[in-house]
Tab-separated table of C-alpha atoms in Angstrom:
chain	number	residue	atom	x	y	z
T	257	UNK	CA	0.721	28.825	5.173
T	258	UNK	CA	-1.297	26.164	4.209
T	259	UNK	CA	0.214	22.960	2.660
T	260	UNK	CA	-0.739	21.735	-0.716
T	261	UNK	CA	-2.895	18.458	-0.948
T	262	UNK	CA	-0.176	15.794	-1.375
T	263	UNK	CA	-1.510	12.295	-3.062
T	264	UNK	CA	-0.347	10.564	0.043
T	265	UNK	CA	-2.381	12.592	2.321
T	266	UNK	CA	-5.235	11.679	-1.224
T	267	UNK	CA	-5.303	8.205	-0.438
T	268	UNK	CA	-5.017	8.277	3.442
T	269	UNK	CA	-8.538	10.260	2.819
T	270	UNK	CA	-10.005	8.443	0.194
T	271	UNK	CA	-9.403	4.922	2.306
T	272	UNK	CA	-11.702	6.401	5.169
T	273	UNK	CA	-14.868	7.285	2.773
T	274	UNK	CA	-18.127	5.218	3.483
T	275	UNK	CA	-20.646	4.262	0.560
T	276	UNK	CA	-22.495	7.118	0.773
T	277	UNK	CA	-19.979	9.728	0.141
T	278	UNK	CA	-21.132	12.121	-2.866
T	279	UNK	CA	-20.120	15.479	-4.327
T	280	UNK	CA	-21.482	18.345	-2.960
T	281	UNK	CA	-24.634	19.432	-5.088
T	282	UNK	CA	-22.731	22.809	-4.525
T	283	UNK	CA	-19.381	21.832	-5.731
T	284	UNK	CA	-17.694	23.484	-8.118
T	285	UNK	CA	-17.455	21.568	-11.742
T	286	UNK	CA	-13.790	20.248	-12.076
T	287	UNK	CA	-12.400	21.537	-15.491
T	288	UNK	CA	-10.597	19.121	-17.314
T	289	UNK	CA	-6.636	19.866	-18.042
T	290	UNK	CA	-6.077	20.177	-21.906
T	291	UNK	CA	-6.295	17.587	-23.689
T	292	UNK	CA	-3.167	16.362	-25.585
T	293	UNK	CA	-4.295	14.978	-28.956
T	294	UNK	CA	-1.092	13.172	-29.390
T	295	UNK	CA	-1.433	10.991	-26.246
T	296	UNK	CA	-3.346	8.057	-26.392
T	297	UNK	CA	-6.020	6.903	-23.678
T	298	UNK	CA	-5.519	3.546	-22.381
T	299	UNK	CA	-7.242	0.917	-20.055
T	300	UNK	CA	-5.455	1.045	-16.501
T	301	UNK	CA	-6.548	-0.488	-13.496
T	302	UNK	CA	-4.375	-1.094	-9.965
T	303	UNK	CA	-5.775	-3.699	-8.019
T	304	UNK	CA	-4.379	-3.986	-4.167
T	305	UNK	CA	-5.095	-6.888	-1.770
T	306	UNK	CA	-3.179	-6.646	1.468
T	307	UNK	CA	-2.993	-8.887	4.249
T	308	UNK	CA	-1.945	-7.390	7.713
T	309	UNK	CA	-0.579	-9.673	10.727
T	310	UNK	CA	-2.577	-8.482	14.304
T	311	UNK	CA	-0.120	-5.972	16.042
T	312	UNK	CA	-0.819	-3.703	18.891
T	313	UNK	CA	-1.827	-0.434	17.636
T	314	UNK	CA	-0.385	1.874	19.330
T	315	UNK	CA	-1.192	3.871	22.220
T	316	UNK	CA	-3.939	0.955	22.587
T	317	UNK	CA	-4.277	-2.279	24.801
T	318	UNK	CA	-5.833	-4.925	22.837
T	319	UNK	CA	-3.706	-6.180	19.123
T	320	UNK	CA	-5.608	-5.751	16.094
T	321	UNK	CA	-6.699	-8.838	14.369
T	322	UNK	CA	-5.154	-10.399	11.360
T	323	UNK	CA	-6.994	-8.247	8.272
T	324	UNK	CA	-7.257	-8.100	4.801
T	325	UNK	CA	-8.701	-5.596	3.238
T	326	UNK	CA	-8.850	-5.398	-1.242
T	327	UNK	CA	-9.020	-2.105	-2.626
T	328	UNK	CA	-9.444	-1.727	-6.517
T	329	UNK	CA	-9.815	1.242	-9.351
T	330	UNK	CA	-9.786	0.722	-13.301
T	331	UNK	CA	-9.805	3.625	-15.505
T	332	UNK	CA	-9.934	4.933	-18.864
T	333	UNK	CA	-6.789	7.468	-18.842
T	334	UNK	CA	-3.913	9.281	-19.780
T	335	UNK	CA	-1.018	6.724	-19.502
T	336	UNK	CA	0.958	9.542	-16.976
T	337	UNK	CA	-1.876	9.563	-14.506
T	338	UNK	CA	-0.828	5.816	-13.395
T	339	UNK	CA	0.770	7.361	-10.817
T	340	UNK	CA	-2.552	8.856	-9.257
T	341	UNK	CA	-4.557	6.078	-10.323
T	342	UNK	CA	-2.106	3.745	-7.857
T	343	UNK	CA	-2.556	6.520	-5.151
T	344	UNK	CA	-6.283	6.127	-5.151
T	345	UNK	CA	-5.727	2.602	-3.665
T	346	UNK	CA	-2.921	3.704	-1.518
T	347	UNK	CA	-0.488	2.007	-3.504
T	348	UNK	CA	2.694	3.402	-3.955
T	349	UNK	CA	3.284	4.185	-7.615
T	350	UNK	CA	4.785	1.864	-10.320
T	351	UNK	CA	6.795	5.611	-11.128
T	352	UNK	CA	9.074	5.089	-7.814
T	353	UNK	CA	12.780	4.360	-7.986
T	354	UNK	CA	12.865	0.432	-8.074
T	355	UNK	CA	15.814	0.072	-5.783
T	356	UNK	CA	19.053	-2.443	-6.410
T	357	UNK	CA	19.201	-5.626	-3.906
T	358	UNK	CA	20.273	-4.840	-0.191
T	359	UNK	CA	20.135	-1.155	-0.723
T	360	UNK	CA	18.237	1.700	0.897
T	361	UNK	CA	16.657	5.082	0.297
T	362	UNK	CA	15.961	7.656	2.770
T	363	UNK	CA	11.783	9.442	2.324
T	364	UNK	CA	9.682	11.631	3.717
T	365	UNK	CA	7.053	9.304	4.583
T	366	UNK	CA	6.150	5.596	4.539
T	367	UNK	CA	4.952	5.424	0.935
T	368	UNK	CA	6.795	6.244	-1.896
T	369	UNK	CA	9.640	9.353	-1.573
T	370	UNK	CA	8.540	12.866	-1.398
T	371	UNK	CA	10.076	13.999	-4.398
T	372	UNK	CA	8.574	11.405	-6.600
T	373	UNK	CA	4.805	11.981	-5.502
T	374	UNK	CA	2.607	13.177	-8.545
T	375	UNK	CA	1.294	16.689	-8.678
T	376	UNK	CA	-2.436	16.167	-7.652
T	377	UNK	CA	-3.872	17.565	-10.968
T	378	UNK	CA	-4.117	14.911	-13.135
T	379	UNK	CA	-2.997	15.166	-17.296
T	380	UNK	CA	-5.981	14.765	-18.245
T	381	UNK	CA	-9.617	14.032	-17.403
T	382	UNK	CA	-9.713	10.152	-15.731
T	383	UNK	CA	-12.761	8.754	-15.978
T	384	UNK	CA	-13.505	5.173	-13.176
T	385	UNK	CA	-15.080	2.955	-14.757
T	386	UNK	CA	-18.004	0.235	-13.353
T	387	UNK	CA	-16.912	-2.611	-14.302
T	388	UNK	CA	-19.635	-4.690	-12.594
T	389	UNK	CA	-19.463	-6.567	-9.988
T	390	UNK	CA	-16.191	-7.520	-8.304
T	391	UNK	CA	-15.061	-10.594	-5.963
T	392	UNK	CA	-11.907	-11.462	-4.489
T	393	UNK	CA	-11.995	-15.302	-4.207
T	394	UNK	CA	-9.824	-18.439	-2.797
T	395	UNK	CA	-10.613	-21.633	-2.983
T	396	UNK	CA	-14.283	-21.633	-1.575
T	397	UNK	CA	-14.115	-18.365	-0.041
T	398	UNK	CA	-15.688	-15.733	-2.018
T	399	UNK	CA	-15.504	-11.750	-0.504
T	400	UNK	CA	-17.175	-9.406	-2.366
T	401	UNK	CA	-16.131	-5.850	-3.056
T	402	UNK	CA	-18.543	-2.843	-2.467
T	403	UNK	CA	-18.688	-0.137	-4.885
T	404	UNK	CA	-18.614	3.019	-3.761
T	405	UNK	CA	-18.538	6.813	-4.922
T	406	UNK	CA	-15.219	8.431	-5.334
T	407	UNK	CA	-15.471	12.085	-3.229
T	408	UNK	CA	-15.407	14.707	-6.094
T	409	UNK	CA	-11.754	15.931	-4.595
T	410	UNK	CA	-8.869	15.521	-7.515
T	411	UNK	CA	-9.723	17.632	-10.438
T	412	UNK	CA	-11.080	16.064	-13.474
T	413	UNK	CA	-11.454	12.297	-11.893
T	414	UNK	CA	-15.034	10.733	-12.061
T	415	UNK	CA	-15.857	7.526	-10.960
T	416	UNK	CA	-16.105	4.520	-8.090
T	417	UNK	CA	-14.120	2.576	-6.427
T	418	UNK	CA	-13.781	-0.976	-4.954
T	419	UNK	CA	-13.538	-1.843	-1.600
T	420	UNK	CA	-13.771	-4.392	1.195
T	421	UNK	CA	-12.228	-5.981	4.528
T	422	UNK	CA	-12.594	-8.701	6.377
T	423	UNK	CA	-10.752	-9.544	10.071
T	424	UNK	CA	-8.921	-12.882	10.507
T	425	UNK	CA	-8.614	-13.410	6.864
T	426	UNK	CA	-5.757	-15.454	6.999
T	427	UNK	CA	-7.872	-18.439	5.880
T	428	UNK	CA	-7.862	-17.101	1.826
T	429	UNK	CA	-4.299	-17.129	2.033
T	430	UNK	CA	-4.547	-20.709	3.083
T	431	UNK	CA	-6.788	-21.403	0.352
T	432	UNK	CA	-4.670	-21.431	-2.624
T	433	UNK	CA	-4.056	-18.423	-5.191
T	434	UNK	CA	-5.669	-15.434	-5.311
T	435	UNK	CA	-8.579	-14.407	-7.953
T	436	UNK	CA	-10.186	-11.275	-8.528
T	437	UNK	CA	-13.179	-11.232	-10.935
T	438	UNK	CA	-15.143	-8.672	-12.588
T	439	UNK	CA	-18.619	-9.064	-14.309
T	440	UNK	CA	-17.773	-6.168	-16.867
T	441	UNK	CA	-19.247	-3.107	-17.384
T	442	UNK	CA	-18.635	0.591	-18.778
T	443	UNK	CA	-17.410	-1.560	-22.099
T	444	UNK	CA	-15.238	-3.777	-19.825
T	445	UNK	CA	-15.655	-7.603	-21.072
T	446	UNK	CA	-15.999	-10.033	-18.037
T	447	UNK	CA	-12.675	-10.936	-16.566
T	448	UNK	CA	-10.677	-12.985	-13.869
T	449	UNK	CA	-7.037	-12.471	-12.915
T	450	UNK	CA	-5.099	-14.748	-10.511
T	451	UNK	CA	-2.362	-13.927	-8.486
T	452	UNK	CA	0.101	-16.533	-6.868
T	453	UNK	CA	0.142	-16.458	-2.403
T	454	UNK	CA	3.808	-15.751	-1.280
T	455	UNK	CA	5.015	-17.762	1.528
T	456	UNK	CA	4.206	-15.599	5.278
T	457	UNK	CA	6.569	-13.259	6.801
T	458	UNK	CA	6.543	-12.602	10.211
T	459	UNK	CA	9.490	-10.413	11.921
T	460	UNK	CA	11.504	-12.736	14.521
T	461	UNK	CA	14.227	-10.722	15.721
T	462	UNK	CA	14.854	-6.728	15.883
T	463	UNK	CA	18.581	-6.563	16.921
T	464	UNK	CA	19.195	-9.461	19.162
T	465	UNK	CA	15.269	-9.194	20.545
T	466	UNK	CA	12.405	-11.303	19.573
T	467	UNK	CA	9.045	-8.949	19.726
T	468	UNK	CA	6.616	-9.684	22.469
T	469	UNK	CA	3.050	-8.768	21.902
T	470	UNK	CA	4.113	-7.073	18.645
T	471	UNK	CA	6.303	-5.111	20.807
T	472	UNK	CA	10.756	-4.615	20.748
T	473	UNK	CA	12.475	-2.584	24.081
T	474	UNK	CA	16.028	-2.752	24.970
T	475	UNK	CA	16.864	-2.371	21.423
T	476	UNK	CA	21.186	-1.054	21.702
T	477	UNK	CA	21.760	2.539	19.728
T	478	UNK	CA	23.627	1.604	16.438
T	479	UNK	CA	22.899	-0.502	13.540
T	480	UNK	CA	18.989	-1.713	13.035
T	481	UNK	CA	19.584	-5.717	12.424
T	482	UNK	CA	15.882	-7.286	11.126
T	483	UNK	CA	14.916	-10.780	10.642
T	484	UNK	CA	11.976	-12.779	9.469
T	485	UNK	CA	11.239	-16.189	9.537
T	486	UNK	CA	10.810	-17.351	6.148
T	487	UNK	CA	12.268	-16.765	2.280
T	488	UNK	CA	10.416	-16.871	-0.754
T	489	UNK	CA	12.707	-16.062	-4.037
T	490	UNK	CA	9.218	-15.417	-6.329
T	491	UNK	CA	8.440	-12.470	-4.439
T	492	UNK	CA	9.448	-8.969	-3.676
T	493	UNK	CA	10.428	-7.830	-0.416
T	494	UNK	CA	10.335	-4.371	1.207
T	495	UNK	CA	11.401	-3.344	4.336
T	496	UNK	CA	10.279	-0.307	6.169
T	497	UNK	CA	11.631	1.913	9.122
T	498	UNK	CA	10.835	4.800	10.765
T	499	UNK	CA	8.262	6.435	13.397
T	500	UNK	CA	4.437	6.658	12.712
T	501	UNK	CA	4.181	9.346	15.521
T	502	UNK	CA	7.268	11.941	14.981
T	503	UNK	CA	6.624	15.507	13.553
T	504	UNK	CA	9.793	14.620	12.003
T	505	UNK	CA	9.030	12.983	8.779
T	506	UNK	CA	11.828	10.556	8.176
T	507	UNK	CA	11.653	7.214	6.865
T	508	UNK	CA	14.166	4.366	5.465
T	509	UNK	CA	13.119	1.617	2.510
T	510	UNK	CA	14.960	-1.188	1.489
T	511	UNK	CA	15.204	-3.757	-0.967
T	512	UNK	CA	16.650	-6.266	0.921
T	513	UNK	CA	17.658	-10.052	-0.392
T	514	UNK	CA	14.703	-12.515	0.662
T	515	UNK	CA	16.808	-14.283	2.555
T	516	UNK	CA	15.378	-13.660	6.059
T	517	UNK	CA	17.581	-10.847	7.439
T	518	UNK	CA	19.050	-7.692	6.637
T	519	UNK	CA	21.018	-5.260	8.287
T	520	UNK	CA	20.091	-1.214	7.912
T	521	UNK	CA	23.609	0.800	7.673
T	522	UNK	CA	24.684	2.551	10.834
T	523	UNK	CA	24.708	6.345	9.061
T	524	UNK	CA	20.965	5.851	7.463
T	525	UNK	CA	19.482	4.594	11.082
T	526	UNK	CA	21.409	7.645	12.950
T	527	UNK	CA	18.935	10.034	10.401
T	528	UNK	CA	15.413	7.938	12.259
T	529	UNK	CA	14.139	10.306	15.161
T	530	UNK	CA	14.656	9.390	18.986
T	531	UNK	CA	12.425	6.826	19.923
T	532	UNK	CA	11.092	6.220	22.980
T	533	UNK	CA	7.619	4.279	24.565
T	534	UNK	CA	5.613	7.102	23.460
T	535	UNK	CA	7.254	7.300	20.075
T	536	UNK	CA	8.294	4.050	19.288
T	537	UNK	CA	9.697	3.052	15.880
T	538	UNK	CA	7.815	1.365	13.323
T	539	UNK	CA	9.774	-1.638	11.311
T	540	UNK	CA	7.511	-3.348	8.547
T	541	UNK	CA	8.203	-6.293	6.423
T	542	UNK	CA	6.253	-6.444	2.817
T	543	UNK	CA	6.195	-9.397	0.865
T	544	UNK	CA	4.814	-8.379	-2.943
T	545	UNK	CA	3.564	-10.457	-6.081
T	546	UNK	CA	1.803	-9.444	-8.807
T	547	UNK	CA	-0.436	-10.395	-11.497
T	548	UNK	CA	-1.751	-8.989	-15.143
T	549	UNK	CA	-5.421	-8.257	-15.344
T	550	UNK	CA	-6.889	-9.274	-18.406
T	551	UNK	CA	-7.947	-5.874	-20.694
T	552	UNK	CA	-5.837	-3.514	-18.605
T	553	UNK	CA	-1.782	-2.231	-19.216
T	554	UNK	CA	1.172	-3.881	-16.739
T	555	UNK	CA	1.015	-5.758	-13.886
T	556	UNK	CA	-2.334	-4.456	-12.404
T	557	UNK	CA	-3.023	-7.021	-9.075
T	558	UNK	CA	-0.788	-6.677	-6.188
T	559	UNK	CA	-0.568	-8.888	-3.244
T	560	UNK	CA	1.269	-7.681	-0.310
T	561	UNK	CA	1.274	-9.825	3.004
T	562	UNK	CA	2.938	-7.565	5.943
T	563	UNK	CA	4.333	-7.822	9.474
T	564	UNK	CA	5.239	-4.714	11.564
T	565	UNK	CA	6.086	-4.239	15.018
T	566	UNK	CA	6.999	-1.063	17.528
T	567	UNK	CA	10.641	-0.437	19.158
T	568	UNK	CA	10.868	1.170	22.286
């Protein structure tokens, strides 16, 4: 049977598309849901700079570099398509659960839970707007973002999206904060929204093991005990478990206290899959802040530094 198109599986897809990526000439015309006279349209955009610590990848020799990578959408919508307007970015949804301090939530999949991902067809028609040209800058750095195409592949969405990358771009977060600027366009005024640089993370111990070349073994059966070498009380924090390489879909996120470690309970870990050098685990650290953008609804810039590494 074949499995429906899940927005997770969306973004994973729509991360990989190159500049040149067009409908079909042969594609079918989306038809756009009904139209709900009562709703209002509003201005939403979601905005996602992440920054990426080098790790091994796995099953290869060399570590990645240190990488950020901006990825941005703004949109004339339905205010209950935010949820597939954050998926386009790969960002999980302002929708999911906001969990209490030191508490946990077992999901299908490193993004946000299962049961809270948005049916692919969207409300209503969402147009993407060009708003110009767009720069993420820092200090004296400037990095420009490429506009690009969006595949013709959710129903009733039109548009481009923002993107670029850069390897070893630890230096913008060096720099000072964050800015991300927009010419205007598609009856978008000109704008510039800032968003404050949260202190690094980096994991230090898994258990009673500092990682090696991104890397944990010997880790004892039991409890998962994570720490990280800094705190930063103006920031979010996420922490992430589970296996990138299992065919059994099981993953743990937790709010933990910023207060460099936290302990997962004994009866969620015992739910993670075996793990082993060819399936290792995958433990990720997420440090979050966020920023208004000027002309577009909530909290619309995200800045999320990360650390991961592999247990054995």
């Amino acid at each position: 049977m074949r499995r429906p198109l899940t927005v997770a599986a969306l973004a994973t897809l729509l991360l990989g598309t190159g500049a040149c990526d067009r409908p079909a000439s042969d594609a079918p015309a989306a038809s756009a849901p009904a139209e709900n006279a009562a709703t209002p349209r509003v201005r939403v955009a979601s905005v996602r700079v992440r920054f990426d610590n080098g790790r091994p990848e796995f099953g290869g020799s060399a570590p990645s570099e240190d990488r950020l990578r901006a990825v941005a959408v703004f949109a004339d919508a339905d205010p209950r398509d935010r949820p597939v307007i954050e998926a386009l970015v790969g960002q999980a949804a302002a929708g999911a659960p906001l969990l209490a301090i030191d508490t946990c939530v077992r999901q299908g999949s490193a993004g946000m839970p299962m049961a809270e991902l948005p049916a692919l067809k969207p409300a209503s028609w969402i147009q993407l707007l060009d708003v110009g040209n767009l720069e993420l800058r820092a200090g004296g750095l400037s990095l420009p973002l490429q506009i690009r195409l969006l595949p013709a592949v959710i129903e009733a969405t039109r548009g481009v999206r923002y993107d670029a990358a850069v390897e070893r771009g630890r230096t913008f977060l060096a720099s000072g904060p964050l800015a991300v600027s927009g010419t205007g366009g598609d009856g978008v005024a000109a704008f510039s929204a800032q968003v404050a640089v949260p202190r690094p993370v980096r994991i230090t111990l898994v258990g009673e093991t500092p990682p090696e070349g991104g890397l944990v073994r010997g880790l004892r059966a039991g409890e998962l005990h994570v720490r990280w070498g800094s705190a930063d009380a103006s920031a979010d924090l996420e922490l992430l478990a589970g296996s990138e390489t299992s065919q059994e879909p099981v993953w743990l996120r937790c709010r933990p206290k910023d207060d460099g470690a936290f302990t997962l309970p004994v009866d969620l870990v015992a739910h993670l899959p075996a793990r082993s050098p060819q399936r290792p685990w995958t433990v990720m650290v997420v440090r979050r802040s966020r920023a208004a953008v000027p002309g577009f609804a909530g909290q619309a810039l995200v800045l999320e530094l990360a650390d991961a590494v592999h247990v054995e």
